[in-house]
Amino acid sequence: MDEELITLAEGLGFIVDESENATFIRIGCMGLSLVLEKVEDGKVFPYLQFQKAMGSWVGDPSDIIDVTSYMAAAYMHSTGRTSYQLVDVEDHPVAHGELSHRFLVPRQPISQTRHPDLESLREAILELREFGEFMHIVLPEYCPAHAEHTAHLDGGEWARTIAAALPDLFDIESDHHGFRGSPEILYYRTADGEISITQDPMVVSALKQIPSTVRIVPGPGGEIRQSDRILTAVSDKDVTRAARILSAAGEDVHSEEGIMSIPLENALLCAGAETVVLINSIGGRQAYQEERERIIAQHRVVSSELLAPNAFTWAPKIDGQDFEDMVRDLLEADPTVTQVRSVGPANERDGGKDLLVRMRVPNPRDKEWGEGGQNLVEIPVVVQCKATANTVGTGDVREIRDVIEDAGAEGFILVTSSRVSAALTGRLETIRTKNGFHTDWWDRVQLEIFLRANPDIVSRYPNVVQPRH
């Protein structure tokens, strides 16, 4: 590893160990390491590793590993640093589900997951130091200088109460449960690792002390949670599931404080007054995109029913750049579109390419559409914009196949402020059926449908189109 990083880590009080394939920057008393694993071309892949702390924790280490790791994931997420996926290692030969290691693998921001530069690695070391200091302040019993040798005691009555209340989720005969005297924890973990429960008011208090940079956007199916570098969402269904578990553990889930929730990449952390539940769930960008699409769909319904103009007045002469910018905004509002970028200013030659997008469309090479969007594929598509009062015909558009192939795309969309001739629509259909490219066209009628669903976009372009109520 770079000597500057080693010097920084050692200067901050970390234990630094190096092997042939990785460098380990350790907080020894917590069993926590920042691992910088060597990959191709001299690059490294950073992730966090939790394991039984220096052999000091006696008995099943699952509770300690679980709490310290989800505290780290919650801290990094809430402060907007990194969003982690939890990867468990359960290697006990008999006690299935007992944790021996947990890895926290970064998924967001992208710069942290794909060969980060030296500055990103330096930032990761400083973040680890900050988290370690936070833990020593708010949960000192989970990271003592000399961990106490305290074995698990029986927490069976508490666990049996939970299992009896929710027999569809818990099996007292195969799940793991216990009570640790120091720190004082009641702990339950399902044998499949899907759910864990920690009862310790100090852990709940620590979660509530984490500073947060997360912004919340309510949606019909939950809440989007986003910061400058992380996009994710919380599902109402998952919160309801967690509330059911918290209630079985003795929590009043209908109190004024309610339930605190923190989404991770593949899990949801929920806390009541004294108890924390960790459940497997879909998070990260996938959850964000799904809730975003629900919000957009709801917005379209509300807009079309309550806010939409009845008709539009189009400018007699439309500036090409304004029209292209409006089309770009409509594409960005389309939930099937995942990326939009301009090729160049509208007044420059672009070889028939104004915008390049990535979008999910029915596979143009499938003869029949699958049910429930099963045959949707994400492909690159060329978008060509024509701001004109005249009908756009075959002579107004370059050889479409050449445009698609030159851009390395798999589809083509023509957008015009007027109409498209029958000859040109026939040509687009032929390219789709014979060549297997996705083709489509948006004429004035189609644009007005999109604009009616997005009145906020209409208001941005008064020089292009104006609403008439």
XYZ file of C-alpha atoms in Angstrom:
469
model
C 0.000 0.000 0.000
C 1.055 3.589 -0.492
C 3.457 4.633 2.266
C 1.573 7.886 2.798
C -1.574 5.939 3.707
C 0.322 3.632 6.082
C 1.878 6.649 7.806
C -1.548 8.278 8.101
C -3.159 5.141 9.540
C -0.401 4.515 12.080
C -0.401 8.179 13.072
C -4.116 7.911 13.842
C -3.480 4.976 16.169
C -4.583 2.112 13.916
C -2.896 -1.279 13.830
C -1.625 -1.826 10.280
C -0.972 -5.364 9.015
C 0.063 -6.208 5.485
C -0.183 -9.479 3.593
C 0.624 -10.364 0.016
C -2.865 -9.465 -1.211
C -4.210 -6.894 1.247
C -3.529 -4.276 3.890
C -5.574 -4.368 7.108
C -6.126 -1.141 9.054
C -7.550 -2.332 12.380
C -9.419 -1.011 15.377
C -8.338 -3.950 17.483
C -10.764 -3.743 20.397
C -13.778 -3.702 18.055
C -12.663 -6.446 15.716
C -13.085 -3.939 12.877
C -10.722 -3.575 9.924
C -10.639 -1.451 6.811
C -9.333 -3.914 4.219
C -7.555 -2.585 1.145
C -7.481 -5.632 -1.089
C -5.137 -5.598 -4.059
C -6.732 -6.137 -7.452
C -5.521 -5.773 -11.020
C -3.247 -2.984 -12.249
C -2.040 -2.075 -8.780
C -5.482 -0.862 -7.717
C -7.189 -1.719 -4.452
C -10.750 -2.521 -3.417
C -11.721 -1.131 0.040
C -14.253 -2.771 2.340
C -14.880 -3.190 6.070
C -14.480 -6.500 7.900
C -15.867 -7.375 11.336
C -14.789 -10.442 13.242
C -14.563 -11.725 16.805
C -12.548 -8.975 18.487
C -9.014 -10.281 18.993
C -10.492 -13.494 20.453
C -11.730 -11.513 23.483
C -15.472 -12.003 23.175
C -16.382 -15.367 24.679
C -19.177 -17.465 23.234
C -21.242 -16.815 20.118
C -19.884 -13.517 18.716
C -22.958 -12.847 16.542
C -24.420 -10.131 18.783
C -21.226 -8.057 18.975
C -20.442 -8.426 15.263
C -24.040 -7.600 14.345
C -24.280 -4.453 16.467
C -20.865 -2.980 15.650
C -21.269 -3.659 11.924
C -24.763 -2.249 11.551
C -23.713 0.768 13.615
C -20.884 1.345 11.125
C -23.202 0.918 8.137
C -25.805 3.230 9.696
C -23.190 5.844 10.568
C -21.662 5.914 7.079
C -25.080 6.010 5.418
C -26.609 8.702 7.639
C -23.574 10.967 7.317
C -23.713 10.565 3.534
C -20.313 8.873 3.216
C -20.875 5.323 1.928
C -23.744 2.890 1.466
C -22.784 -0.694 2.325
C -24.029 -4.154 1.476
C -23.820 -6.604 4.388
C -22.194 -9.936 3.515
C -22.240 -12.549 6.279
C -19.871 -15.463 6.846
C -21.376 -18.270 8.924
C -18.820 -21.054 9.263
C -19.817 -22.758 12.523
C -20.044 -26.507 11.763
C -23.177 -27.045 13.901
C -24.774 -23.727 14.880
C -26.063 -22.574 11.490
C -26.604 -18.834 11.393
C -23.916 -17.966 13.951
C -21.854 -15.065 12.635
C -18.093 -15.390 12.585
C -17.394 -12.547 10.127
C -19.350 -9.816 8.396
C -18.088 -7.813 5.454
C -19.415 -4.364 4.593
C -19.002 -3.953 0.841
C -19.352 -0.399 -0.531
C -21.920 0.063 -3.317
C -22.369 3.829 -3.283
C -20.912 6.233 -4.211
C -19.611 4.589 -7.361
C -16.190 6.224 -6.855
C -15.767 4.178 -3.674
C -16.476 0.874 -5.379
C -14.518 1.009 -8.612
C -10.811 1.436 -8.013
C -10.848 4.532 -5.770
C -8.003 7.011 -6.058
C -5.523 7.877 -3.312
C -7.657 10.706 -1.973
C -10.704 8.416 -1.658
C -8.628 5.883 0.319
C -7.334 8.637 2.560
C -10.938 9.718 3.128
C -11.911 6.133 4.022
C -9.192 5.976 6.696
C -10.307 9.282 8.217
C -13.947 8.113 8.175
C -12.926 4.946 10.028
C -11.197 7.046 12.668
C -14.280 9.245 13.020
C -16.556 6.224 13.443
C -14.204 4.641 15.982
C -14.231 7.816 18.076
C -18.033 7.960 17.850
C -18.350 4.372 19.082
C -15.952 4.918 21.984
C -18.127 7.848 23.101
C -21.650 6.447 22.628
C -21.122 2.674 23.047
C -17.907 2.200 25.049
C -18.948 -1.270 26.252
C -18.881 -2.499 22.630
C -15.276 -1.406 22.162
C -13.502 -1.640 25.541
C -9.729 -1.418 25.772
C -9.792 -4.923 27.273
C -12.985 -6.736 26.353
C -14.561 -8.552 29.247
C -14.710 -12.343 29.111
C -18.444 -12.639 29.574
C -20.259 -15.680 28.248
C -23.829 -15.785 27.022
C -26.504 -16.487 29.610
C -30.026 -17.723 28.985
C -32.342 -15.240 27.265
C -34.863 -17.938 26.495
C -38.050 -16.461 27.971
C -37.730 -13.253 25.938
C -36.902 -15.238 22.793
C -39.782 -17.691 23.325
C -42.201 -14.768 23.642
C -41.083 -13.420 20.273
C -41.179 -16.818 18.568
C -44.656 -17.558 19.977
C -45.983 -14.225 18.705
C -44.525 -14.666 15.208
C -44.237 -18.404 14.467
C -44.207 -17.650 10.724
C -40.877 -15.802 11.132
C -39.144 -17.469 14.093
C -38.344 -21.035 15.102
C -37.160 -21.238 18.694
C -35.670 -24.705 18.126
C -33.220 -23.668 15.400
C -32.746 -19.908 15.871
C -30.036 -18.349 18.075
C -30.778 -16.303 21.158
C -29.113 -15.342 24.402
C -28.270 -12.719 26.980
C -24.825 -11.186 27.373
C -23.926 -9.594 30.674
C -21.431 -7.031 29.407
C -22.523 -5.224 27.354
C -26.018 -6.094 28.517
C -27.799 -7.420 25.428
C -30.801 -9.580 24.712
C -30.192 -10.948 21.249
C -32.126 -13.056 18.749
C -31.013 -14.101 15.257
C -32.858 -16.410 12.876
C -30.958 -19.432 11.644
C -31.205 -18.215 8.038
C -29.742 -14.826 9.002
C -32.765 -12.966 7.595
C -33.662 -11.199 10.857
C -31.809 -10.141 13.981
C -33.140 -8.416 17.088
C -31.042 -6.538 19.658
C -32.570 -5.264 22.881
C -30.280 -2.653 24.379
C -31.483 0.938 24.989
C -27.898 2.182 24.639
C -27.752 0.956 21.027
C -31.013 2.761 20.207
C -29.672 5.908 21.848
C -26.448 5.635 19.828
C -28.359 5.306 16.545
C -30.319 8.451 17.363
C -27.097 10.372 18.013
C -25.711 9.761 14.508
C -25.650 13.078 12.612
C -27.657 12.910 9.409
C -27.332 14.601 6.005
C -30.156 12.524 4.493
C -33.050 14.257 2.737
C -36.451 12.543 2.742
C -38.951 12.572 -0.139
C -42.303 10.916 0.729
C -43.723 8.560 -1.874
C -46.773 6.339 -2.346
C -44.858 3.178 -1.392
C -42.404 4.536 1.143
C -39.773 7.255 1.311
C -36.813 8.135 -0.861
C -33.708 8.771 1.235
C -30.969 10.683 -0.553
C -27.817 12.607 0.208
C -25.277 14.167 -2.118
C -23.619 10.810 -2.878
C -26.166 8.125 -1.892
C -29.585 7.237 -3.327
C -31.854 4.706 -1.640
C -35.389 4.262 -0.305
C -37.384 2.748 2.553
C -40.386 0.577 1.711
C -43.555 0.945 3.794
C -43.964 -2.843 3.587
C -40.549 -3.412 5.147
C -41.213 -0.881 7.927
C -44.546 -2.585 8.649
C -42.766 -5.942 8.820
C -40.144 -4.527 11.200
C -42.886 -2.935 13.333
C -44.544 -6.335 13.686
C -41.271 -7.790 14.992
C -40.634 -4.846 17.334
C -44.143 -5.224 18.741
C -43.499 -8.929 19.432
C -40.310 -7.881 21.270
C -42.348 -5.657 23.594
C -42.103 -2.263 21.833
C -44.975 0.223 21.591
C -44.767 0.873 17.848
C -47.624 3.399 17.993
C -45.877 5.789 20.360
C -45.312 9.431 19.443
C -41.668 8.781 18.569
C -42.626 6.019 16.163
C -40.016 3.855 14.455
C -36.613 5.056 13.334
C -35.484 3.473 10.049
C -32.153 3.500 8.211
C -31.871 1.792 4.805
C -28.728 -0.124 3.843
C -27.988 -1.645 0.442
C -29.527 -5.030 1.263
C -31.086 -4.541 4.703
C -33.290 -2.222 6.727
C -32.457 -1.135 10.261
C -35.434 -0.161 12.436
C -35.406 0.946 16.074
C -38.060 1.464 18.715
C -37.390 2.746 22.237
C -35.114 -0.099 23.387
C -34.954 -2.583 20.525
C -33.321 -2.712 17.088
C -34.425 -4.979 14.250
C -32.284 -5.703 11.191
C -34.137 -7.363 8.301
C -33.011 -8.304 4.834
C -34.585 -6.040 2.219
C -33.959 -4.435 -1.155
C -32.230 -1.066 -0.788
C -29.774 1.121 -2.630
C -30.340 2.436 -6.121
C -32.802 -0.308 -6.977
C -35.134 0.720 -4.138
C -34.599 4.382 -5.041
C -35.495 3.798 -8.687
C -38.612 1.776 -7.834
C -39.945 4.430 -5.452
C -38.989 7.215 -7.872
C -41.067 5.544 -10.582
C -44.016 5.278 -8.192
C -43.683 8.986 -7.336
C -43.518 9.934 -11.014
C -46.563 7.801 -11.830
C -48.488 9.399 -8.961
C -47.369 12.847 -10.082
C -48.604 12.148 -13.595
C -52.026 11.073 -12.357
C -52.371 14.137 -10.117
C -51.072 16.434 -12.845
C -53.308 15.025 -15.560
C -56.418 15.073 -13.340
C -55.962 18.323 -11.429
C -53.234 20.482 -12.952
C -53.075 19.661 -16.634
C -53.884 22.315 -19.231
C -56.652 21.516 -21.682
C -54.652 22.569 -24.721
C -51.404 24.189 -25.806
C -50.305 27.050 -28.007
C -47.040 26.409 -29.815
C -44.697 29.207 -30.865
C -44.747 29.822 -34.637
C -40.960 29.579 -34.697
C -39.223 27.405 -32.099
C -35.582 27.741 -31.120
C -33.819 24.412 -31.691
C -31.872 24.506 -28.423
C -34.960 25.353 -26.343
C -36.855 22.491 -27.967
C -34.006 20.046 -27.354
C -33.753 21.150 -23.704
C -37.493 20.580 -23.254
C -37.236 17.112 -24.776
C -34.325 16.347 -22.467
C -36.405 17.330 -19.413
C -39.267 15.103 -20.593
C -36.882 12.195 -21.032
C -35.419 12.710 -17.555
C -38.965 12.617 -16.128
C -39.661 9.317 -17.905
C -39.214 6.402 -15.439
C -38.083 4.095 -18.257
C -35.092 6.387 -18.960
C -32.055 5.839 -16.729
C -29.550 8.245 -18.316
C -29.683 11.275 -20.620
C -26.797 13.211 -22.119
C -26.510 15.823 -24.842
C -24.234 15.303 -27.828
C -23.609 19.009 -28.319
C -25.310 22.381 -28.878
C -28.333 22.166 -31.171
C -26.802 24.506 -33.735
C -23.751 22.307 -34.236
C -23.576 19.347 -36.616
C -24.230 16.182 -34.642
C -24.567 13.535 -37.333
C -28.252 13.084 -36.575
C -27.653 12.710 -32.826
C -28.997 15.359 -30.441
C -29.345 13.252 -27.290
C -28.092 9.849 -26.199
C -30.157 8.020 -23.598
C -30.269 4.694 -21.846
C -33.790 3.379 -21.415
C -35.710 0.208 -20.643
C -37.795 -0.970 -23.593
C -39.425 -4.233 -24.734
C -36.703 -6.266 -26.421
C -37.039 -5.314 -30.116
C -35.726 -8.757 -31.079
C -38.611 -10.532 -29.283
C -41.602 -11.278 -31.472
C -43.956 -11.295 -28.487
C -43.963 -9.142 -25.376
C -43.528 -11.003 -22.099
C -46.024 -10.503 -19.288
C -45.175 -8.122 -16.465
C -42.253 -6.532 -18.330
C -40.258 -9.755 -18.323
C -38.647 -8.987 -21.666
C -37.587 -5.417 -20.869
C -33.980 -4.607 -21.727
C -31.924 -1.477 -21.052
C -30.338 -0.193 -24.255
C -28.613 2.945 -25.583
C -30.900 4.994 -27.838
C -30.253 7.953 -30.150
C -32.793 10.803 -29.898
C -33.063 13.254 -32.789
C -35.026 16.497 -32.270
C -36.734 18.450 -35.081
C -38.207 21.841 -34.135
C -40.257 22.696 -37.207
C -43.764 23.684 -38.272
C -43.618 21.390 -41.307
C -44.295 17.653 -41.492
C -41.039 15.700 -41.080
C -40.515 13.245 -43.931
C -37.894 10.765 -45.105
C -35.839 13.508 -46.698
C -35.459 15.334 -43.378
C -33.795 12.476 -41.510
C -30.403 10.953 -42.203
C -30.018 7.230 -42.892
C -31.345 6.012 -39.542
C -29.424 2.743 -39.421
C -26.147 4.621 -39.956
C -27.025 7.068 -37.155
C -27.752 4.186 -34.747
C -24.608 2.245 -35.640
C -22.341 5.323 -35.620
C -23.458 6.048 -32.050
C -23.006 2.433 -30.933
C -26.696 2.459 -30.016
C -29.537 -0.044 -30.331
C -32.428 2.305 -30.930
C -33.662 5.590 -32.419
C -36.387 8.053 -31.380
C -37.474 10.981 -33.533
C -39.055 13.919 -31.684
C -40.729 16.705 -33.634
C -42.877 19.724 -32.781
C -45.078 19.018 -35.815
C -46.058 15.734 -37.542
C -44.268 12.709 -38.986
C -45.118 11.546 -42.495
C -46.623 8.102 -43.113
C -43.600 7.200 -45.232
C -41.190 7.975 -42.397
C -43.202 6.102 -39.762
C -43.286 3.117 -42.119
C -39.525 3.317 -42.509
C -39.050 3.390 -38.724
C -41.306 0.338 -38.342
C -39.333 -1.524 -40.997
C -36.033 -0.829 -39.241
C -37.510 -2.249 -36.039
C -38.963 -5.409 -37.584
C -36.154 -6.198 -40.058
C -33.074 -4.970 -38.210
C -34.023 -5.571 -34.579
C -33.526 -1.929 -33.491
C -35.923 -0.149 -31.131
C -37.605 2.738 -32.995
C -40.220 5.280 -31.950
C -41.433 8.779 -32.779
C -42.940 11.585 -30.728
C -44.995 14.032 -32.760
C -46.865 17.066 -31.441
C -49.789 14.936 -30.235
C -47.484 12.647 -28.217
C -45.514 15.595 -26.843
C -48.714 17.224 -25.601
C -49.619 14.012 -23.749
C -46.223 14.093 -22.008
C -46.477 17.843 -21.322
C -49.972 17.448 -19.856
C -48.521 14.964 -17.357
C -45.600 17.299 -16.544
C -46.964 20.867 -16.206
C -43.847 21.927 -14.330
C -41.833 21.297 -17.503
C -44.314 23.339 -19.585
C -43.722 26.343 -17.350
C -39.974 26.258 -18.070
C -40.338 26.748 -21.827
C -42.775 29.617 -22.538
C -40.880 30.374 -25.778
C -41.723 26.881 -27.049
C -45.226 26.127 -25.816
C -47.805 27.708 -23.515
C -50.768 26.080 -21.746
C -54.390 27.001 -22.430
C -56.858 26.050 -19.651
